[in-house]
Short mmCIF file of C-alpha atoms in Angstrom, two decimals:
data_model
loop_
_atom_site.label_atom_id
_atom_site.label_comp_id
_atom_site.label_asym_id
_atom_site.label_seq_id
_atom_site.Cartn_x
_atom_site.Cartn_y
_atom_site.Cartn_z
CA MET I 1 -31.36 -8.87 32.17
CA ASP I 2 -31.66 -11.63 29.44
CA LEU I 3 -30.04 -10.50 26.72
CA ASN I 4 -32.41 -13.33 24.82
CA GLU I 5 -35.23 -12.54 25.97
CA GLY I 6 -37.87 -11.58 23.58
CA SER I 7 -38.88 -8.55 22.20
CA GLY I 8 -42.31 -8.79 20.93
CA GLY I 9 -45.34 -6.58 22.09
CA PRO I 10 -45.69 -3.43 24.50
CA ALA I 11 -43.55 -5.57 27.58
CA GLY I 12 -41.05 -7.11 24.86
CA LYS I 13 -40.24 -3.60 23.23
CA ASP I 14 -39.60 -1.77 26.93
CA THR I 15 -37.88 -4.79 28.08
CA ALA I 16 -35.37 -4.13 24.71
CA GLU I 17 -35.19 -0.41 25.41
CA ARG I 18 -34.00 -1.39 29.13
CA GLU I 19 -31.80 -3.71 27.91
CA ARG I 20 -30.53 -0.96 25.19
CA ILE I 21 -29.39 1.31 28.09
CA GLU I 22 -27.65 -0.98 29.91
CA ILE I 23 -25.57 -1.97 27.40
CA GLU I 24 -24.96 1.63 26.43
CA LEU I 25 -23.90 2.50 30.27
CA LEU I 26 -21.53 -0.50 30.26
CA LEU I 27 -20.10 0.40 26.74
CA GLU I 28 -19.41 3.90 28.79
CA ALA I 29 -17.89 2.64 31.88
CA ILE I 30 -15.92 0.82 29.54
CA PHE I 31 -14.70 3.53 28.14
CA ARG I 32 -14.25 5.97 30.64
CA ARG I 33 -12.77 3.64 33.19
CA TYR I 34 -10.09 1.57 30.58
CA GLY I 35 -10.72 3.44 27.51
CA TYR I 36 -11.46 0.71 25.62
CA ASP I 37 -14.07 2.41 22.94
CA PHE I 38 -16.91 -0.07 21.73
CA ARG I 39 -19.78 2.47 21.58
CA ASN I 40 -19.93 3.03 18.01
CA TYR I 41 -19.54 -1.13 17.20
CA ALA I 42 -23.03 -2.66 15.64
CA TYR I 43 -25.53 -2.63 17.70
CA ASP I 44 -26.30 -6.56 17.08
CA SER I 45 -23.11 -7.71 16.99
CA ILE I 46 -22.33 -6.33 20.46
CA LYS I 47 -25.05 -7.19 22.22
CA ARG I 48 -24.58 -10.92 21.26
CA ARG I 49 -20.63 -10.86 22.46
CA ILE I 50 -21.93 -8.91 26.12
CA GLY I 51 -23.98 -11.94 26.16
CA HIS I 52 -21.82 -14.17 25.33
CA GLY I 53 -19.49 -13.00 27.89
CA MET I 54 -21.82 -12.44 30.58
CA ARG I 55 -22.98 -16.24 30.33
CA ALA I 56 -19.06 -17.55 30.28
CA LEU I 57 -18.85 -15.02 33.59
CA ARG I 58 -21.67 -16.37 35.10
CA CYS I 59 -23.08 -12.37 35.35
CA GLU I 60 -27.32 -12.56 35.31
CA THR I 61 -27.27 -8.74 34.22
CA VAL I 62 -25.74 -5.74 32.27
CA SER I 63 -26.20 -3.63 35.08
CA GLY I 64 -24.22 -6.37 37.26
CA MET I 65 -21.70 -6.46 34.56
CA ILE I 66 -21.32 -2.69 34.61
CA GLU I 67 -20.38 -2.82 39.02
CA GLN I 68 -18.04 -5.62 38.05
CA VAL I 69 -15.78 -4.38 35.30
CA LEU I 70 -15.75 -0.81 37.32
CA HIS I 71 -14.37 -2.43 40.27
CA ASP I 72 -12.12 -5.31 39.37
CA PRO I 73 -9.98 -5.14 35.79
CA LEU I 74 -9.62 -8.52 35.75
CA GLN I 75 -13.64 -8.81 35.16
CA LEU I 76 -13.23 -6.42 31.95
CA GLN I 77 -9.90 -8.35 30.39
CA LYS I 78 -12.28 -11.60 30.96
CA LEU I 79 -15.13 -9.99 29.14
CA LEU I 80 -13.03 -8.54 26.42
CA ARG I 81 -11.99 -12.02 25.29
CA TYR I 82 -15.77 -12.13 23.67
CA MET I 83 -16.50 -8.61 23.04
CA VAL I 84 -12.89 -8.79 20.59
CA VAL I 85 -13.44 -10.91 17.21
CA ASN I 86 -10.47 -12.94 16.81
CA VAL I 87 -11.48 -15.32 14.11
CA THR I 88 -8.91 -15.64 11.46
CA GLU I 89 -6.36 -18.11 9.13
CA MET I 90 -3.53 -18.25 7.14
CA PHE I 91 -4.29 -17.35 3.62
CA ARG I 92 -7.32 -17.06 4.58
CA ASP I 93 -9.53 -16.05 1.08
CA PRO I 94 -6.78 -17.87 -1.62
CA ALA I 95 -7.92 -15.58 -4.18
CA PHE I 96 -7.34 -12.45 -2.26
CA PHE I 97 -3.23 -13.06 -1.80
CA ARG I 98 -2.93 -14.99 -4.95
CA THR I 99 -4.39 -11.37 -6.73
CA PHE I 100 -1.86 -9.92 -4.35
CA ARG I 101 1.09 -11.44 -5.48
CA GLU I 102 -0.05 -10.73 -9.28
CA LYS I 103 -1.42 -7.11 -9.21
CA VAL I 104 0.27 -5.79 -6.15
CA VAL I 105 3.88 -7.50 -5.58
CA PRO I 106 5.56 -6.48 -8.62
CA PHE I 107 4.23 -2.19 -7.76
CA LEU I 108 6.30 -3.73 -4.15
CA HIS I 109 9.41 -4.04 -5.98
CA THR I 110 9.44 -0.20 -7.08
CA TYR I 111 10.31 0.98 -3.62
CA PRO I 112 13.26 0.82 -1.59
CA HIS I 113 11.63 0.32 1.61
CA ILE I 114 8.43 -1.12 2.07
CA ARG I 115 6.11 -0.63 5.01
CA ILE I 116 3.01 -2.23 6.02
CA TRP I 117 -0.01 -2.13 8.33
CA HIS I 118 -2.15 -5.37 9.40
CA ALA I 119 -4.85 -3.56 11.25
CA GLY I 120 -6.35 -5.97 13.65
CA CYS I 121 -4.02 -8.20 13.45
CA SER I 122 -5.23 -11.02 16.13
CA THR I 123 -3.16 -13.66 16.61
CA GLY I 124 -1.05 -12.77 13.54
CA GLU I 125 -1.97 -15.64 10.91
CA GLU I 126 -2.68 -13.15 8.23
CA VAL I 127 0.48 -11.10 9.67
CA LEU I 128 2.54 -14.85 8.76
CA SER I 129 1.09 -15.28 5.47
CA MET I 130 2.39 -11.62 4.11
CA ALA I 131 5.77 -12.67 5.57
CA ILE I 132 5.91 -16.04 3.50
CA ILE I 133 4.86 -13.97 0.25
CA LEU I 134 7.14 -11.13 0.86
CA GLN I 135 10.17 -13.55 1.51
CA GLU I 136 8.99 -15.44 -1.45
CA GLU I 137 8.71 -12.42 -3.90
CA GLY I 138 12.13 -11.22 -2.35
CA LEU I 139 11.25 -8.09 -1.03
CA TYR I 140 11.45 -9.33 2.98
CA GLU I 141 14.70 -7.62 3.61
CA LYS I 142 13.49 -4.31 2.84
CA ALA I 143 9.90 -4.54 4.42
CA ARG I 144 9.07 -3.84 7.48
CA ILE I 145 5.29 -5.38 8.71
CA TYR I 146 3.43 -3.14 11.78
CA ALA I 147 0.72 -5.62 13.31
CA THR I 148 -1.82 -4.26 15.60
CA ASP I 149 -4.10 -4.88 18.02
CA ILE I 150 -6.72 -3.67 20.36
CA ASP I 151 -6.17 -7.15 22.79
CA GLN I 152 -2.51 -7.20 24.21
CA GLU I 153 -3.20 -11.31 25.12
CA VAL I 154 -3.48 -11.89 20.78
CA LEU I 155 -0.78 -9.53 20.16
CA ARG I 156 1.55 -12.14 22.86
CA GLN I 157 -0.01 -15.00 21.18
CA ALA I 158 1.08 -13.57 17.45
CA GLN I 159 4.50 -12.59 18.65
CA SER I 160 5.38 -16.02 19.89
CA GLY I 161 4.45 -17.75 16.37
CA ILE I 162 3.41 -21.04 17.77
CA PHE I 163 0.01 -22.20 16.39
CA PRO I 164 -1.95 -25.56 16.93
CA LEU I 165 -0.83 -28.30 14.88
CA HIS I 166 -4.27 -29.22 13.71
CA LYS I 167 -4.93 -26.54 11.74
CA MET I 168 -1.99 -26.74 9.81
CA GLN I 169 -3.92 -29.06 7.01
CA GLN I 170 -6.50 -26.28 6.09
CA TYR I 171 -3.29 -23.84 6.09
CA THR I 172 -1.25 -25.79 3.79
CA GLN I 173 -4.52 -25.77 1.13
CA ASN I 174 -4.67 -22.38 1.26
CA TYR I 175 -1.25 -22.13 1.16
CA ILE I 176 -1.09 -23.63 -1.89
CA GLN I 177 -4.14 -22.07 -3.76
CA SER I 178 -2.71 -18.64 -2.96
CA SER I 179 0.08 -20.07 -5.28
CA GLY I 180 2.65 -20.67 -2.80
CA ARG I 181 5.88 -21.58 -4.22
CA LYS I 182 7.81 -24.16 -1.39
CA SER I 183 6.11 -26.25 0.79
CA PHE I 184 4.53 -24.81 3.30
CA SER I 185 5.93 -27.47 6.19
CA ASP I 186 9.32 -25.91 5.24
CA TYR I 187 8.02 -22.46 7.06
CA TYR I 188 7.59 -24.24 10.49
CA SER I 189 8.94 -27.01 12.62
CA ALA I 190 6.48 -29.21 14.59
CA ASP I 191 6.32 -30.25 18.75
CA TYR I 192 3.95 -32.02 19.64
CA ASP I 193 0.34 -30.90 19.42
CA ALA I 194 1.93 -27.40 18.38
CA VAL I 195 4.03 -25.76 15.36
CA ILE I 196 6.55 -22.93 15.26
CA PHE I 197 7.29 -20.89 12.52
CA LYS I 198 10.85 -20.10 11.36
CA PRO I 199 12.11 -17.04 13.67
CA SER I 200 13.14 -15.61 10.10
CA LEU I 201 9.86 -14.78 9.08
CA MET I 202 9.39 -13.00 12.51
CA LYS I 203 12.57 -10.49 12.30
CA ASN I 204 10.61 -7.44 10.30
CA ILE I 205 7.12 -7.49 12.30
CA VAL I 206 6.72 -4.65 14.88
CA PHE I 207 3.47 -5.84 17.02
CA ALA I 208 2.34 -3.14 18.85
CA GLN I 209 -1.14 -2.20 20.58
CA HIS I 210 -3.62 0.14 18.68
CA ASN I 211 -7.35 1.01 18.75
CA LEU I 212 -8.66 1.77 15.75
CA VAL I 213 -11.24 3.80 17.43
CA THR I 214 -9.12 6.41 19.22
CA ASP I 215 -5.92 5.95 18.23
CA GLN I 216 -4.36 8.27 15.26
CA SER I 217 -2.19 7.24 12.47
CA PHE I 218 1.25 6.49 13.19
CA ASN I 219 4.00 6.23 9.98
CA GLU I 220 3.23 6.65 5.75
CA PHE I 221 2.86 3.15 4.31
CA ASN I 222 2.82 1.55 1.11
CA VAL I 223 0.16 -1.14 2.10
CA ILE I 224 -2.85 -1.56 4.63
CA PHE I 225 -4.87 -4.47 5.79
CA CYS I 226 -8.15 -4.50 7.65
CA ARG I 227 -9.95 -7.50 6.82
CA ASN I 228 -13.04 -8.25 8.55
CA VAL I 229 -12.49 -5.79 11.22
CA MET I 230 -15.09 -3.03 10.00
CA ILE I 231 -18.00 -5.53 9.17
CA TYR I 232 -18.53 -4.72 13.52
CA PHE I 233 -18.79 -1.22 13.63
CA ASN I 234 -21.68 1.23 12.84
CA LYS I 235 -21.55 3.83 9.72
CA THR I 236 -19.75 6.49 12.05
CA LEU I 237 -17.11 4.42 13.47
CA GLN I 238 -16.53 2.78 9.75
CA SER I 239 -16.46 6.02 8.38
CA ARG I 240 -13.83 7.65 11.04
CA VAL I 241 -11.28 4.56 10.46
CA HIS I 242 -11.40 4.72 6.58
CA ARG I 243 -10.48 8.55 7.19
CA LEU I 244 -7.48 7.25 9.22
CA PHE I 245 -6.59 4.49 6.52
CA TYR I 246 -6.47 7.29 3.88
CA GLU I 247 -4.25 9.46 6.31
CA SER I 248 -1.68 7.12 6.73
CA LEU I 249 -1.55 5.71 2.67
CA GLY I 250 1.04 6.72 0.58
CA MET I 251 0.14 8.20 -2.55
CA PHE I 252 -0.63 4.58 -4.61
CA GLY I 253 -0.64 2.85 -1.82
CA VAL I 254 -2.50 -0.21 -1.49
CA LEU I 255 -5.77 -0.69 0.85
CA ALA I 256 -6.86 -4.42 1.24
CA LEU I 257 -10.13 -5.48 3.33
CA GLY I 258 -12.28 -8.38 3.95
CA ASP I 259 -14.89 -9.97 1.45
CA ARG I 260 -17.75 -8.11 3.23
CA GLU I 261 -16.10 -4.54 3.34
CA SER I 262 -15.67 -1.88 0.89
CA ILE I 263 -14.70 1.52 0.26
CA ARG I 264 -18.12 2.41 -1.65
CA PHE I 265 -20.31 5.25 -0.02
CA SER I 266 -16.91 6.25 1.86
CA GLU I 267 -15.99 9.98 1.95
CA HIS I 268 -12.24 8.49 0.36
CA GLU I 269 -14.30 6.20 -2.40
CA ASN I 270 -13.27 8.25 -5.39
CA CYS I 271 -10.20 8.38 -4.17
CA TYR I 272 -8.91 5.07 -5.18
CA GLU I 273 -9.41 2.66 -8.23
CA ALA I 274 -9.72 -1.22 -7.76
CA ILE I 275 -7.35 -3.46 -8.15
CA GLU I 276 -9.13 -6.31 -8.98
CA PRO I 277 -13.01 -6.30 -9.41
CA ASN I 278 -13.62 -9.38 -7.77
CA GLU I 279 -11.13 -8.88 -4.63
CA LYS I 280 -11.77 -5.90 -1.99
CA LEU I 281 -8.23 -4.09 -3.30
CA TYR I 282 -7.82 -0.41 -4.01
CA ARG I 283 -4.98 1.73 -4.73
CA LYS I 284 -4.90 5.42 -3.64
CA LEU I 285 -4.92 7.79 -6.35
CA ARG I 286 -5.56 10.80 -4.90
#
């Protein structure tokens, strides 16, 4: 079934209904066979990503894709490349990181030890951004950063600390605008068309697979970063993840969300205060 077919008129409505059933069956098959749970992702988003995966894998129907992923784990891994969104950059939204330096870092200085969780860390650019801030603010040696993602392949890439050289110009601008205190190039060495970040930035980072949909809390944290992940979840799953983060934050811990995300209308909305009205940084109060 073509996921781009129109849905106008009775025939189109019938097609859309069959398509939704097929997609639900595919997501159920992936969950029951492999444990990856996409059943509560926003429907339009997951439909679009399945469509991209089908075209890349040259599969004509969703039903055909179900058969492939049930019998061939390799096909499932290929499909996951399209179902998991990995869009990130270093010091993304510089004003956010500048606010973190100004409003959250002084608070972190009061702790003997700091635990930070980057949930849905993707290829690790924001994790390294945080490591750089902690080094510049004299906090890195007493910090432990836990970087987790559902996708093992992006975790391996994040752990390598290697990124394309052509991205450094944008990352440098982001770093400067976020109130970076050194020359950004001090943190990496270039080798042909790639750069590798210094091992000193990686030594206190723990990379691990974690599924926000099905896994539980694994520690108590002073800061939790989860930026531009929940925008792909439906309301049920967003509530589940908000509850997980609330339970994982220590008192006065900080929750950092993406610019299109919010704690508004969540069951824990009244348990937080906004640290900065223009940035999605919240402090847990109860």
